[in-house]
């Protein structure tokens, strides 16, 4: 069974204090690893998809990396508006397509103080 | 110009009632989903429809019945609601099994 574990559960940072979120996963065959951001009362918003170990993607202050066992979401010089829950999810190969069956972690609640 | 819209946003009802949640996407996607987010914020897939055909049906009580009248719509009907059904239900869509776009959720409270 596919599993995703995120750490820490909650992270409090000062504005400008860089840090990383971790996503450890076990999956039969990785099709893709996804990062989403979720604000209170809203649905998850897509950030990145990573497909193979060694891959990296960046968007503004966020950078996602992938190894064969885990993914990191690095936040550089965060701002208060980066405060949200960050969700990691894996999609496994399932005979060619898994039709969007994502296995999510429990998320990391990030709070950035001014 | 909302991409994935679901209604209602909030649903408060009594145990034993039947209720429906509606979802529509205007992205031209071919696959739609229902996900459930529990009180611990875990998101778990319930159903997936591809071109109106049921593809994924996870271990969900048969009191939950999805219906997809066309590729742009996916509704969720729940019979005989129970306390444990209280959660946030998210509709989502995707194209060619790529990244999912989520709606803003329906918070269901069963009293």
PDB file of C-alpha atoms in Angstrom:
ATOM      1  CA  UNK A   1       0.000   0.000   0.000  1.00  0.00           C
ATOM      2  CA  UNK A   2       1.263   3.444  -0.917  1.00  0.00           C
ATOM      3  CA  UNK A   3       2.189   5.636   2.037  1.00  0.00           C
ATOM      4  CA  UNK A   4       3.156   9.281   2.445  1.00  0.00           C
ATOM      5  CA  UNK A   5       4.479  10.819   5.653  1.00  0.00           C
ATOM      6  CA  UNK A   6       5.141  14.519   6.004  1.00  0.00           C
ATOM      7  CA  UNK A   7       7.256  16.258   8.614  1.00  0.00           C
ATOM      8  CA  UNK A   8       7.127  18.350  10.601  1.00  0.00           C
ATOM      9  CA  UNK A   9       3.381  18.491  11.276  1.00  0.00           C
ATOM     10  CA  UNK A  10       3.682  22.212  11.972  1.00  0.00           C
ATOM     11  CA  UNK A  11       6.421  24.729  11.319  1.00  0.00           C
ATOM     12  CA  UNK A  12       6.625  28.292  12.559  1.00  0.00           C
ATOM     13  CA  UNK A  13       9.112  30.614  10.869  1.00  0.00           C
ATOM     14  CA  UNK A  14      10.038  34.239  11.059  1.00  0.00           C
ATOM     15  CA  UNK A  15       9.767  36.188   7.850  1.00  0.00           C
ATOM     16  CA  UNK A  16      12.953  35.635   5.885  1.00  0.00           C
ATOM     17  CA  UNK A  17      13.913  32.463   7.784  1.00  0.00           C
ATOM     18  CA  UNK A  18      14.455  29.738   5.170  1.00  0.00           C
ATOM     19  CA  UNK A  19      13.561  26.121   5.894  1.00  0.00           C
ATOM     20  CA  UNK A  20      12.464  22.818   4.331  1.00  0.00           C
ATOM     21  CA  UNK A  21       9.474  20.527   4.527  1.00  0.00           C
ATOM     22  CA  UNK A  22       9.922  16.786   4.152  1.00  0.00           C
ATOM     23  CA  UNK A  23       7.772  14.207   2.393  1.00  0.00           C
ATOM     24  CA  UNK A  24       8.768  10.547   2.748  1.00  0.00           C
ATOM     25  CA  UNK A  25       6.990   8.037   0.565  1.00  0.00           C
ATOM     26  CA  UNK A  26       6.692   4.378  -0.291  1.00  0.00           C
ATOM     27  CA  UNK A  27       5.020   3.452  -3.536  1.00  0.00           C
ATOM     28  CA  UNK A  28       5.054   0.405  -5.771  1.00  0.00           C
ATOM     29  CA  UNK A  29       6.102   2.425  -8.791  1.00  0.00           C
ATOM     30  CA  UNK A  30       6.163   6.194  -8.773  1.00  0.00           C
ATOM     31  CA  UNK A  31       4.357   7.913 -11.601  1.00  0.00           C
ATOM     32  CA  UNK A  32       4.535  11.347 -10.000  1.00  0.00           C
ATOM     33  CA  UNK A  33       4.946  13.196  -6.729  1.00  0.00           C
ATOM     34  CA  UNK A  34       2.793  16.262  -6.260  1.00  0.00           C
ATOM     35  CA  UNK A  35       2.984  19.259  -3.965  1.00  0.00           C
ATOM     36  CA  UNK A  36      -0.137  21.246  -3.196  1.00  0.00           C
ATOM     37  CA  UNK A  37      -0.826  24.289  -1.070  1.00  0.00           C
ATOM     38  CA  UNK A  38      -4.092  24.523   0.881  1.00  0.00           C
ATOM     39  CA  UNK A  39      -5.385  27.696   2.483  1.00  0.00           C
ATOM     40  CA  UNK A  40      -8.082  27.516   5.198  1.00  0.00           C
ATOM     41  CA  UNK A  41     -11.530  26.950   3.750  1.00  0.00           C
ATOM     42  CA  UNK A  42     -10.197  26.318   0.258  1.00  0.00           C
ATOM     43  CA  UNK A  43      -9.266  23.403  -1.918  1.00  0.00           C
ATOM     44  CA  UNK A  44      -5.685  22.311  -2.549  1.00  0.00           C
ATOM     45  CA  UNK A  45      -3.871  24.408  -5.142  1.00  0.00           C
ATOM     46  CA  UNK A  46      -1.323  22.700  -7.383  1.00  0.00           C
ATOM     47  CA  UNK A  47       2.311  23.705  -6.983  1.00  0.00           C
ATOM     48  CA  UNK A  48       4.611  21.093  -8.564  1.00  0.00           C
ATOM     49  CA  UNK A  49       4.831  17.638 -10.090  1.00  0.00           C
ATOM     50  CA  UNK A  50       8.111  15.713  -9.909  1.00  0.00           C
ATOM     51  CA  UNK A  51       8.545  12.516 -11.910  1.00  0.00           C
ATOM     52  CA  UNK A  52      12.031  11.139 -11.320  1.00  0.00           C
ATOM     53  CA  UNK A  53      14.808  11.198  -8.745  1.00  0.00           C
ATOM     54  CA  UNK A  54      17.061  14.179  -9.144  1.00  0.00           C
ATOM     55  CA  UNK A  55      14.379  16.375 -10.609  1.00  0.00           C
ATOM     56  CA  UNK A  56      13.940  19.892  -9.213  1.00  0.00           C
ATOM     57  CA  UNK A  57      11.312  22.564  -9.836  1.00  0.00           C
ATOM     58  CA  UNK A  58      11.077  26.141  -8.662  1.00  0.00           C
ATOM     59  CA  UNK A  59       8.359  28.722  -8.317  1.00  0.00           C
ATOM     60  CA  UNK A  60       9.048  32.051  -6.660  1.00  0.00           C
ATOM     61  CA  UNK A  61      10.319  31.257  -3.136  1.00  0.00           C
ATOM     62  CA  UNK A  62       9.569  27.529  -3.407  1.00  0.00           C
ATOM     63  CA  UNK A  63      11.802  24.762  -4.702  1.00  0.00           C
ATOM     64  CA  UNK A  64      10.841  21.095  -4.769  1.00  0.00           C
ATOM     65  CA  UNK A  65      13.327  18.256  -5.038  1.00  0.00           C
ATOM     66  CA  UNK A  66      12.917  14.495  -5.341  1.00  0.00           C
ATOM     67  CA  UNK A  67      14.922  11.421  -4.384  1.00  0.00           C
ATOM     68  CA  UNK A  68      13.891   7.764  -4.556  1.00  0.00           C
ATOM     69  CA  UNK A  69      12.513   7.893  -1.022  1.00  0.00           C
ATOM     70  CA  UNK A  70      11.584  11.482  -0.255  1.00  0.00           C
ATOM     71  CA  UNK A  71      10.869  14.935  -1.502  1.00  0.00           C
ATOM     72  CA  UNK A  72      11.720  18.280  -0.002  1.00  0.00           C
ATOM     73  CA  UNK A  73       9.948  21.579  -0.371  1.00  0.00           C
ATOM     74  CA  UNK A  74      12.474  24.322   0.296  1.00  0.00           C
ATOM     75  CA  UNK A  75      11.153  27.747   1.210  1.00  0.00           C
ATOM     76  CA  UNK A  76      13.611  30.586   0.778  1.00  0.00           C
ATOM     77  CA  UNK A  77      13.066  33.858   2.639  1.00  0.00           C
ATOM     78  CA  UNK A  78       9.389  33.141   3.317  1.00  0.00           C
ATOM     79  CA  UNK A  79       6.769  35.840   3.652  1.00  0.00           C
ATOM     80  CA  UNK A  80       3.597  35.812   5.772  1.00  0.00           C
ATOM     81  CA  UNK A  81       1.549  35.109   2.638  1.00  0.00           C
ATOM     82  CA  UNK A  82       3.349  31.756   2.347  1.00  0.00           C
ATOM     83  CA  UNK A  83       1.467  30.612   5.445  1.00  0.00           C
ATOM     84  CA  UNK A  84      -0.683  27.606   4.497  1.00  0.00           C
ATOM     85  CA  UNK A  85      -0.850  23.827   4.746  1.00  0.00           C
ATOM     86  CA  UNK A  86       1.462  22.146   2.272  1.00  0.00           C
ATOM     87  CA  UNK A  87       0.360  18.735   1.064  1.00  0.00           C
ATOM     88  CA  UNK A  88       2.447  16.073  -0.606  1.00  0.00           C
ATOM     89  CA  UNK A  89       0.906  13.260  -2.651  1.00  0.00           C
ATOM     90  CA  UNK A  90       2.107  10.340  -4.767  1.00  0.00           C
ATOM     91  CA  UNK A  91       0.568   8.773  -7.821  1.00  0.00           C
ATOM     92  CA  UNK A  92       1.507   5.182  -8.577  1.00  0.00           C
ATOM     93  CA  UNK A  93       1.672   3.391 -11.882  1.00  0.00           C
ATOM     94  CA  UNK A  94      -1.361   1.148 -12.259  1.00  0.00           C
ATOM     95  CA  UNK A  95      -1.391  -0.605 -15.587  1.00  0.00           C
ATOM     96  CA  UNK A  96      -0.597   2.567 -17.432  1.00  0.00           C
ATOM     97  CA  UNK A  97      -2.718   5.122 -15.641  1.00  0.00           C
ATOM     98  CA  UNK A  98      -4.013   5.520 -12.118  1.00  0.00           C
ATOM     99  CA  UNK A  99      -6.664   8.068 -13.077  1.00  0.00           C
ATOM    100  CA  UNK A 100      -5.610  10.618 -10.549  1.00  0.00           C
ATOM    101  CA  UNK A 101      -5.593   8.350  -7.538  1.00  0.00           C
ATOM    102  CA  UNK A 102      -3.332  10.381  -5.300  1.00  0.00           C
ATOM    103  CA  UNK A 103      -2.219   9.188  -1.890  1.00  0.00           C
ATOM    104  CA  UNK A 104      -1.797  12.247   0.312  1.00  0.00           C
ATOM    105  CA  UNK A 105       0.241  12.905   3.404  1.00  0.00           C
ATOM    106  CA  UNK A 106      -1.287  14.653   6.381  1.00  0.00           C
ATOM    107  CA  UNK A 107       0.300  17.961   5.470  1.00  0.00           C
ATOM    108  CA  UNK A 108       2.616  20.458   7.122  1.00  0.00           C
ATOM    109  CA  UNK A 109       1.036  23.592   8.563  1.00  0.00           C
ATOM    110  CA  UNK A 110       3.403  26.464   7.854  1.00  0.00           C
ATOM    111  CA  UNK A 111       3.062  29.754   9.721  1.00  0.00           C
ATOM    112  CA  UNK A 112       5.311  32.653   8.798  1.00  0.00           C
ATOM    113  CA  UNK A 113       5.402  35.527  11.266  1.00  0.00           C
ATOM    114  CA  UNK A 114       6.222  39.072  10.152  1.00  0.00           C
TER     115      UNK A 114
ATOM    116  CA  UNK B   1     -14.794  31.951 -14.292  1.00  0.00           C
ATOM    117  CA  UNK B   2     -14.287  29.399 -11.530  1.00  0.00           C
ATOM    118  CA  UNK B   3     -12.563  26.267 -12.855  1.00  0.00           C
ATOM    119  CA  UNK B   4     -14.065  23.655 -10.536  1.00  0.00           C
ATOM    120  CA  UNK B   5     -17.142  24.736  -8.662  1.00  0.00           C
ATOM    121  CA  UNK B   6     -19.113  22.747  -6.141  1.00  0.00           C
ATOM    122  CA  UNK B   7     -22.281  23.492  -4.235  1.00  0.00           C
ATOM    123  CA  UNK B   8     -23.225  23.910  -1.535  1.00  0.00           C
ATOM    124  CA  UNK B   9     -20.246  25.280   0.389  1.00  0.00           C
ATOM    125  CA  UNK B  10     -21.768  24.262   3.709  1.00  0.00           C
ATOM    126  CA  UNK B  11     -24.277  21.503   4.414  1.00  0.00           C
ATOM    127  CA  UNK B  12     -25.743  20.950   7.865  1.00  0.00           C
ATOM    128  CA  UNK B  13     -28.243  18.140   8.231  1.00  0.00           C
ATOM    129  CA  UNK B  14     -29.685  15.566  10.569  1.00  0.00           C
ATOM    130  CA  UNK B  15     -28.730  11.927  10.797  1.00  0.00           C
ATOM    131  CA  UNK B  16     -30.731   9.748   8.456  1.00  0.00           C
ATOM    132  CA  UNK B  17     -31.330  12.436   5.850  1.00  0.00           C
ATOM    133  CA  UNK B  18     -30.362  12.185   2.184  1.00  0.00           C
ATOM    134  CA  UNK B  19     -28.297  14.962   0.602  1.00  0.00           C
ATOM    135  CA  UNK B  20     -26.510  15.769  -2.641  1.00  0.00           C
ATOM    136  CA  UNK B  21     -23.419  17.759  -3.562  1.00  0.00           C
ATOM    137  CA  UNK B  22     -22.978  19.060  -7.093  1.00  0.00           C
ATOM    138  CA  UNK B  23     -19.775  19.696  -9.010  1.00  0.00           C
ATOM    139  CA  UNK B  24     -19.055  21.301 -12.361  1.00  0.00           C
ATOM    140  CA  UNK B  25     -15.793  21.964 -14.177  1.00  0.00           C
ATOM    141  CA  UNK B  26     -15.272  24.280 -17.136  1.00  0.00           C
ATOM    142  CA  UNK B  27     -11.695  23.231 -17.905  1.00  0.00           C
ATOM    143  CA  UNK B  28     -12.536  20.683 -20.569  1.00  0.00           C
ATOM    144  CA  UNK B  29     -11.054  17.922 -18.440  1.00  0.00           C
ATOM    145  CA  UNK B  30     -11.883  14.276 -19.031  1.00  0.00           C
ATOM    146  CA  UNK B  31     -11.693  12.934 -15.481  1.00  0.00           C
ATOM    147  CA  UNK B  32     -13.481  14.013 -12.327  1.00  0.00           C
ATOM    148  CA  UNK B  33     -13.100  12.897  -8.729  1.00  0.00           C
ATOM    149  CA  UNK B  34     -14.530  13.021  -5.273  1.00  0.00           C
ATOM    150  CA  UNK B  35     -12.088  13.236  -2.387  1.00  0.00           C
ATOM    151  CA  UNK B  36     -12.897  13.269   1.329  1.00  0.00           C
ATOM    152  CA  UNK B  37     -10.857  15.255   3.868  1.00  0.00           C
ATOM    153  CA  UNK B  38     -11.284  14.100   7.431  1.00  0.00           C
ATOM    154  CA  UNK B  39     -10.803  16.038  10.648  1.00  0.00           C
ATOM    155  CA  UNK B  40      -7.074  15.241  10.595  1.00  0.00           C
ATOM    156  CA  UNK B  41      -6.834  16.817   7.151  1.00  0.00           C
ATOM    157  CA  UNK B  42      -6.095  13.562   5.337  1.00  0.00           C
ATOM    158  CA  UNK B  43      -7.397  13.655   1.781  1.00  0.00           C
ATOM    159  CA  UNK B  44      -8.582  10.315   0.453  1.00  0.00           C
ATOM    160  CA  UNK B  45     -10.039   9.455  -2.928  1.00  0.00           C
ATOM    161  CA  UNK B  46     -13.579   8.136  -3.036  1.00  0.00           C
ATOM    162  CA  UNK B  47     -14.509   7.954  -6.712  1.00  0.00           C
ATOM    163  CA  UNK B  48     -13.106   8.734 -10.119  1.00  0.00           C
ATOM    164  CA  UNK B  49     -14.969   9.110 -13.417  1.00  0.00           C
ATOM    165  CA  UNK B  50     -13.285   9.179 -16.801  1.00  0.00           C
ATOM    166  CA  UNK B  51     -15.487  10.308 -19.674  1.00  0.00           C
ATOM    167  CA  UNK B  52     -18.573   9.525 -17.590  1.00  0.00           C
ATOM    168  CA  UNK B  53     -17.343   6.017 -16.787  1.00  0.00           C
ATOM    169  CA  UNK B  54     -16.688   4.993 -13.184  1.00  0.00           C
ATOM    170  CA  UNK B  55     -12.995   4.135 -12.926  1.00  0.00           C
ATOM    171  CA  UNK B  56     -12.157   4.201  -9.247  1.00  0.00           C
ATOM    172  CA  UNK B  57     -14.511   3.181  -6.467  1.00  0.00           C
ATOM    173  CA  UNK B  58     -12.623   2.983  -3.227  1.00  0.00           C
ATOM    174  CA  UNK B  59     -13.948   1.290  -0.118  1.00  0.00           C
ATOM    175  CA  UNK B  60     -16.864   3.631   0.302  1.00  0.00           C
ATOM    176  CA  UNK B  61     -20.229   2.651   1.837  1.00  0.00           C
ATOM    177  CA  UNK B  62     -22.848   2.111  -0.833  1.00  0.00           C
ATOM    178  CA  UNK B  63     -24.845   4.915   0.764  1.00  0.00           C
ATOM    179  CA  UNK B  64     -22.582   7.127  -1.348  1.00  0.00           C
ATOM    180  CA  UNK B  65     -23.557   7.164  -5.015  1.00  0.00           C
ATOM    181  CA  UNK B  66     -21.780   9.319  -7.582  1.00  0.00           C
ATOM    182  CA  UNK B  67     -23.398  10.253 -10.872  1.00  0.00           C
ATOM    183  CA  UNK B  68     -21.823  11.853 -13.904  1.00  0.00           C
ATOM    184  CA  UNK B  69     -24.411  13.095 -16.395  1.00  0.00           C
ATOM    185  CA  UNK B  70     -21.670  14.415 -18.676  1.00  0.00           C
ATOM    186  CA  UNK B  71     -17.914  15.031 -18.662  1.00  0.00           C
ATOM    187  CA  UNK B  72     -18.308  18.431 -17.017  1.00  0.00           C
ATOM    188  CA  UNK B  73     -20.470  17.357 -14.087  1.00  0.00           C
ATOM    189  CA  UNK B  74     -20.087  14.933 -11.210  1.00  0.00           C
ATOM    190  CA  UNK B  75     -22.577  14.796  -8.376  1.00  0.00           C
ATOM    191  CA  UNK B  76     -22.442  12.931  -5.093  1.00  0.00           C
ATOM    192  CA  UNK B  77     -25.594  11.662  -3.426  1.00  0.00           C
ATOM    193  CA  UNK B  78     -25.473  10.399   0.131  1.00  0.00           C
ATOM    194  CA  UNK B  79     -28.301   8.349   1.639  1.00  0.00           C
ATOM    195  CA  UNK B  80     -29.059   7.850   5.313  1.00  0.00           C
ATOM    196  CA  UNK B  81     -26.386  10.221   6.565  1.00  0.00           C
ATOM    197  CA  UNK B  82     -24.398   9.176   9.629  1.00  0.00           C
ATOM    198  CA  UNK B  83     -22.367  11.186  12.138  1.00  0.00           C
ATOM    199  CA  UNK B  84     -19.162   9.730  10.713  1.00  0.00           C
ATOM    200  CA  UNK B  85     -19.930  11.216   7.312  1.00  0.00           C
ATOM    201  CA  UNK B  86     -19.087  14.666   8.649  1.00  0.00           C
ATOM    202  CA  UNK B  87     -16.075  15.887   6.683  1.00  0.00           C
ATOM    203  CA  UNK B  88     -15.082  18.186   3.865  1.00  0.00           C
ATOM    204  CA  UNK B  89     -15.778  16.751   0.415  1.00  0.00           C
ATOM    205  CA  UNK B  90     -13.726  17.992  -2.518  1.00  0.00           C
ATOM    206  CA  UNK B  91     -14.477  17.641  -6.169  1.00  0.00           C
ATOM    207  CA  UNK B  92     -11.523  17.680  -8.560  1.00  0.00           C
ATOM    208  CA  UNK B  93     -10.800  17.267 -12.243  1.00  0.00           C
ATOM    209  CA  UNK B  94      -7.846  16.491 -14.472  1.00  0.00           C
ATOM    210  CA  UNK B  95      -6.916  16.045 -18.107  1.00  0.00           C
ATOM    211  CA  UNK B  96      -5.070  12.957 -19.330  1.00  0.00           C
ATOM    212  CA  UNK B  97      -4.406  11.828 -15.771  1.00  0.00           C
ATOM    213  CA  UNK B  98      -2.233  14.817 -15.007  1.00  0.00           C
ATOM    214  CA  UNK B  99      -2.390  17.268 -12.112  1.00  0.00           C
ATOM    215  CA  UNK B 100      -5.686  17.648 -10.304  1.00  0.00           C
ATOM    216  CA  UNK B 101      -7.599  20.889  -9.946  1.00  0.00           C
ATOM    217  CA  UNK B 102      -9.725  20.997  -6.821  1.00  0.00           C
ATOM    218  CA  UNK B 103     -12.930  22.790  -5.985  1.00  0.00           C
ATOM    219  CA  UNK B 104     -13.276  24.799  -2.793  1.00  0.00           C
ATOM    220  CA  UNK B 105     -14.948  21.994  -0.872  1.00  0.00           C
ATOM    221  CA  UNK B 106     -18.270  21.239   0.791  1.00  0.00           C
ATOM    222  CA  UNK B 107     -18.203  21.086   4.560  1.00  0.00           C
ATOM    223  CA  UNK B 108     -20.770  18.497   5.609  1.00  0.00           C
ATOM    224  CA  UNK B 109     -21.917  18.458   9.226  1.00  0.00           C
ATOM    225  CA  UNK B 110     -24.234  15.675  10.329  1.00  0.00           C
ATOM    226  CA  UNK B 111     -25.998  16.355  13.637  1.00  0.00           C
TER     227      UNK B 111
END
